[in-house]
Short mmCIF file of C-alpha atoms in Angstrom, two decimals:
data_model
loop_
_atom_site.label_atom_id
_atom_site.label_comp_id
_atom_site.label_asym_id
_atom_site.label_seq_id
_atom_site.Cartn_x
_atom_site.Cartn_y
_atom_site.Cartn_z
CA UNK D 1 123.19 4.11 186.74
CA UNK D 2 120.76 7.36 186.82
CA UNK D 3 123.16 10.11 185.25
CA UNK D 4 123.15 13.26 187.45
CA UNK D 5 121.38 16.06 186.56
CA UNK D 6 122.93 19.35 186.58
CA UNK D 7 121.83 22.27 188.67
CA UNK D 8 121.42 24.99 186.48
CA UNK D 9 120.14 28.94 187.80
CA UNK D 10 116.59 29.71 187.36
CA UNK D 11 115.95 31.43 184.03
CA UNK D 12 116.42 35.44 185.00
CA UNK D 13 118.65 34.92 187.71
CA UNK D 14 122.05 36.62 187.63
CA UNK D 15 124.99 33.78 187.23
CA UNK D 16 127.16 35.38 190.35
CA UNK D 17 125.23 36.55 193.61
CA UNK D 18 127.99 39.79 193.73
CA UNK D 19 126.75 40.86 190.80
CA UNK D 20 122.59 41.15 192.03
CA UNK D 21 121.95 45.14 192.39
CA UNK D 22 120.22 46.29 195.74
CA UNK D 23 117.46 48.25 194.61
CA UNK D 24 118.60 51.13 197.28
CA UNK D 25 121.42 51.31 195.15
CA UNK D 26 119.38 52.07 191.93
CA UNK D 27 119.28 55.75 192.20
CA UNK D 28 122.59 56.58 193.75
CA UNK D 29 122.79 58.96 196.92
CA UNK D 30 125.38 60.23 199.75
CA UNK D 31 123.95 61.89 202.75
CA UNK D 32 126.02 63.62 206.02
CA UNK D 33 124.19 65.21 208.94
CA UNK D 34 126.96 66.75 211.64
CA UNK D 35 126.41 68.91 214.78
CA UNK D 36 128.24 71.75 216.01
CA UNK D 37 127.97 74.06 218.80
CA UNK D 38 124.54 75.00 218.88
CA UNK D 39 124.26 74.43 215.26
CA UNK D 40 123.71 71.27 212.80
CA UNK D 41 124.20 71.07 208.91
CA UNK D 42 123.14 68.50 206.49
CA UNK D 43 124.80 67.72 202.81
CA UNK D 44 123.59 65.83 200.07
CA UNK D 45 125.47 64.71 196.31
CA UNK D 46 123.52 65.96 193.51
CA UNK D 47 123.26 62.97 190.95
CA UNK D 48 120.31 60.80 189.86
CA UNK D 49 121.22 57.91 188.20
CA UNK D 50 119.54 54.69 186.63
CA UNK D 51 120.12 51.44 186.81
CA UNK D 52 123.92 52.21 188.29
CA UNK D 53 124.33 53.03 184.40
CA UNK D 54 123.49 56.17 183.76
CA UNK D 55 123.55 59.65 185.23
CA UNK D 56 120.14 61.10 184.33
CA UNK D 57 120.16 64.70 186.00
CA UNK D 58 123.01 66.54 187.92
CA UNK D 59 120.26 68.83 190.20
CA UNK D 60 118.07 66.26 191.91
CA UNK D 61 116.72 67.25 195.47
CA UNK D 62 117.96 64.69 198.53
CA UNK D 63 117.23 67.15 201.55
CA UNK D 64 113.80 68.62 202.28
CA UNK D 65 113.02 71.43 204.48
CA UNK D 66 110.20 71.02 207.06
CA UNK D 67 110.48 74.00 208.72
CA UNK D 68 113.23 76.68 209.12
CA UNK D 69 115.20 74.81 212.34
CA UNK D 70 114.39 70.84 210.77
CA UNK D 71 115.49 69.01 207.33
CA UNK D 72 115.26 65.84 206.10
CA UNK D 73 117.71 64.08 203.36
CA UNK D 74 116.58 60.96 202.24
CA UNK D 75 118.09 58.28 200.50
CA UNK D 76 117.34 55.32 198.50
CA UNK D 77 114.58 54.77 195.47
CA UNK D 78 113.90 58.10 193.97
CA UNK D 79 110.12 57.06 193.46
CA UNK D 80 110.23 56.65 197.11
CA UNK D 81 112.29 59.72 198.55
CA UNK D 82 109.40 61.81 196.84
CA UNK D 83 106.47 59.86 198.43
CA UNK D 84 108.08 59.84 202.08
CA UNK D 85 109.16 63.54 201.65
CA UNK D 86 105.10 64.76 200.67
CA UNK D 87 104.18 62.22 203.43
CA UNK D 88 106.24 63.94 206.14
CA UNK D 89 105.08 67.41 205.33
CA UNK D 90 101.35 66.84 205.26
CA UNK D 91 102.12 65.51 208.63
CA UNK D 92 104.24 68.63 209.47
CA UNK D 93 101.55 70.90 208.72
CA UNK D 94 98.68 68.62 210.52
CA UNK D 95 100.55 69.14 213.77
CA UNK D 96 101.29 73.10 213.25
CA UNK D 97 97.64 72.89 212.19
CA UNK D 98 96.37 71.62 215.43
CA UNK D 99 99.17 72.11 218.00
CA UNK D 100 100.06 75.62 216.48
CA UNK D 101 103.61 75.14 216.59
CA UNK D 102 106.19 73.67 214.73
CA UNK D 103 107.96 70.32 215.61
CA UNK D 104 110.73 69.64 218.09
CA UNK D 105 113.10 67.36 215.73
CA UNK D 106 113.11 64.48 218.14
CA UNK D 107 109.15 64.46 217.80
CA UNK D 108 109.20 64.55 213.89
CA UNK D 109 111.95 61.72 213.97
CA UNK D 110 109.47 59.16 215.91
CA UNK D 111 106.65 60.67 213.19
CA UNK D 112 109.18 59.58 210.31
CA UNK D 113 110.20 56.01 212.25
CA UNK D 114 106.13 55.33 212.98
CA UNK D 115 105.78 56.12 208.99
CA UNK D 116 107.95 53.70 208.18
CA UNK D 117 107.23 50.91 210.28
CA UNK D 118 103.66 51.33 209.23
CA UNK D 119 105.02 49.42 205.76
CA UNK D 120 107.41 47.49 207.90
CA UNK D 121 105.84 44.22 205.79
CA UNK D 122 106.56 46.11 202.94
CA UNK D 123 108.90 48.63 203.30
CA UNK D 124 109.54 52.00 201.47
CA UNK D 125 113.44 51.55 199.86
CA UNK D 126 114.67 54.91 201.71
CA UNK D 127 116.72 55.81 204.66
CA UNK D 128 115.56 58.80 206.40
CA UNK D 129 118.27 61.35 208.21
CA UNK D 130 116.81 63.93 210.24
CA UNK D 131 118.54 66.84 211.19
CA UNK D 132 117.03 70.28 213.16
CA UNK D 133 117.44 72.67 216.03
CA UNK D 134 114.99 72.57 219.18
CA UNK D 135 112.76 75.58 217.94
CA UNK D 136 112.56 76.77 221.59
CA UNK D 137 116.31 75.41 223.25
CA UNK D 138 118.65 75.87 220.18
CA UNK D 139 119.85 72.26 220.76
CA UNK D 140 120.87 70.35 218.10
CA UNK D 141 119.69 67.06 217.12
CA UNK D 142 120.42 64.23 214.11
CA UNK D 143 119.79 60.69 213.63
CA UNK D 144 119.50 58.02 210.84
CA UNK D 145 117.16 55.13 210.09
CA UNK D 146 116.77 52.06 208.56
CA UNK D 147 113.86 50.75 205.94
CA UNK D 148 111.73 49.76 208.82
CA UNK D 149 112.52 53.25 211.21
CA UNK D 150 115.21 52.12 213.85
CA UNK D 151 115.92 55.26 215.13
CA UNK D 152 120.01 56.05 215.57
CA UNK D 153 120.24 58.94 217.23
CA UNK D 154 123.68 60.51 217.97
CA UNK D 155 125.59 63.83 219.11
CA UNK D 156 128.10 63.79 216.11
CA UNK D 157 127.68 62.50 212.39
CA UNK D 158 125.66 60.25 210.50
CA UNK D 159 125.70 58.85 207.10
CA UNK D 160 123.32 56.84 204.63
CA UNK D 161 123.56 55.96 200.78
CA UNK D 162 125.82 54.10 198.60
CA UNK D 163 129.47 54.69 199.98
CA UNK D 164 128.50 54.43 203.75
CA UNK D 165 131.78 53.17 204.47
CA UNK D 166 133.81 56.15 202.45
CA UNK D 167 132.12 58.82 204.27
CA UNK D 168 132.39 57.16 207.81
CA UNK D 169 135.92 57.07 207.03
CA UNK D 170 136.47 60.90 206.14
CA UNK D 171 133.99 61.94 208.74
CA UNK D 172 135.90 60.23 211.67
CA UNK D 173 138.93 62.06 210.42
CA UNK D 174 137.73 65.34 209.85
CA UNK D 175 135.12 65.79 212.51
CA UNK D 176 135.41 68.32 215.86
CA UNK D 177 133.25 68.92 218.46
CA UNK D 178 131.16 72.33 219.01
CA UNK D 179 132.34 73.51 215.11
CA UNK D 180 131.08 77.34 214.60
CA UNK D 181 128.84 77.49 211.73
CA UNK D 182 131.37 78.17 208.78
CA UNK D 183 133.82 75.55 210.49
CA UNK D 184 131.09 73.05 210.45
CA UNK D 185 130.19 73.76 206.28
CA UNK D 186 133.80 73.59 205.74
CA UNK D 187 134.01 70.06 207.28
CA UNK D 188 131.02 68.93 206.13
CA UNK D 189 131.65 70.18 202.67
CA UNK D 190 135.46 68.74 202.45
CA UNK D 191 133.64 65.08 204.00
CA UNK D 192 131.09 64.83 201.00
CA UNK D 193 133.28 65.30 198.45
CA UNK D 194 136.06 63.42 199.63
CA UNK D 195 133.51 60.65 200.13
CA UNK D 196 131.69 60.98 196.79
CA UNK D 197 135.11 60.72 194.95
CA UNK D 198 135.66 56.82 196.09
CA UNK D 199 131.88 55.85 194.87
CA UNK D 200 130.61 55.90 191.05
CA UNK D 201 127.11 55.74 192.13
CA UNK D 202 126.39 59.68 193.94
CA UNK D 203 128.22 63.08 193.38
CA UNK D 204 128.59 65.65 190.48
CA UNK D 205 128.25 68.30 192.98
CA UNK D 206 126.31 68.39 196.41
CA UNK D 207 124.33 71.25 198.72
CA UNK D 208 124.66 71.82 201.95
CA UNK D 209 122.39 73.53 205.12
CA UNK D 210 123.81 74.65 207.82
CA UNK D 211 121.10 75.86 210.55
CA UNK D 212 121.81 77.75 213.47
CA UNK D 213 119.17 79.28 215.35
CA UNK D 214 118.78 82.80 213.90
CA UNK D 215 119.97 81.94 210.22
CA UNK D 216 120.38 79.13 207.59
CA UNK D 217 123.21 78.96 205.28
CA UNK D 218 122.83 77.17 202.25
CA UNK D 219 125.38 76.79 199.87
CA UNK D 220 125.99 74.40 196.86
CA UNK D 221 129.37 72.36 196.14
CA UNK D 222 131.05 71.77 192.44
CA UNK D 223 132.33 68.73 192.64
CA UNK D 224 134.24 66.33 189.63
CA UNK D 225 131.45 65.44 187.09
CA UNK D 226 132.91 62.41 185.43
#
């Protein structure tokens, strides 16, 4: 009788499958874009961890500015946030170079989703949110994306990072329609750091834009740094 041979995990391979990182979970990140009446705002935790282990730096940069009325937070692999963000801006300032204008947000988000799906094969680990103002209307505009650049456009929140599900949560509670300004930061504020509390991975503090069409407000968060 041939004894059975056991089945035994390849050498390097973790033991329980709920214990295998995803690698856009290496870094740690929490990102909120919201509208308001004729405004938007866009938040962003301030860690940057390693290897879910360790909290490296308490300042690190999530949200990029493109022009005054369009950001861009970005979550995922830090390597990659940086490469995507210098990506977008050289084609930012192409366009203004040739067109002589700045970009309408919907037009920069289909830049940002063909970017993306250029690598589709091999896809950048980030999730881009976009958040601006039409330079010429004043209307506001957000969506998300995936790896690949499946646009999700909406007219009220989106979310990307670790805790997706804790800051859907708060922001379906907290969220109005047509918020002024300073009632939009204060919701948007209150949703990041009620999110960031229920997720070990993104926090210790966050920073916030809120753009309206004749000023940005930018203001940063203390949050609980343990």
């Amino acid at each position: 009788v041939e004894a059975k041979r056991e089945s035994r995990p390849a050498r390097g391979a973790p033991q329980n499958p709920l214990l295998a990182m995803s690698i856009m979970s290496y870094n740690g990140a929490a990102i909120i874009a919201m509208v308001g009446k004729n405004c938007v705002a866009i938040a962003s935790d301030l860690r940057f961890g390693i290897n879910q282990q360790q909290t490296t730096a308490v300042d690190m940069k999530k949200i990029h500015k493109i022009h005054d009325h369009l950001y861009v937070g970005l979550s995922g692999l830090a390597t990659d946030q940086m490469t995507l963000a210098q990506k977008f801006k050289f084609r930012h300032n192409l366009y203004k170079l040739r067109e002589g204008r700045n970009m309408k947000p919907e037009t920069f988000a289909h830049v940002v989703s063909n970017v993306l799906y250029e690598k589709r094969f091999g896809p950048y680990y980030a999730e881009p949110v976009v958040a601006g103002l039409d330079p010429v209307t004043g209307e506001p505009f957000i969506t998300g994306m995936d790896l690949i650049g499946a646009m999700a456009p909406t007219t009220n929140f989106v979310v990307c990072g670790n805790n997706e599900e804790s800051l859907f949560g708060v922001c379906e509670s907290m969220y109005k329609e047509n918020l002024e300004p300073e009632e939009l930061f204060e919701v948007i504020a209150q949703c990041l750091l009620a999110g960031v509390n229920r997720d070990c991975l993104s926090g210790w503090g966050g920073v916030v834009h809120v753009i309206s069409k004749d000023k940005l407000i930018t203001r940063t968060l203390k949050g609980r740094m343990d």
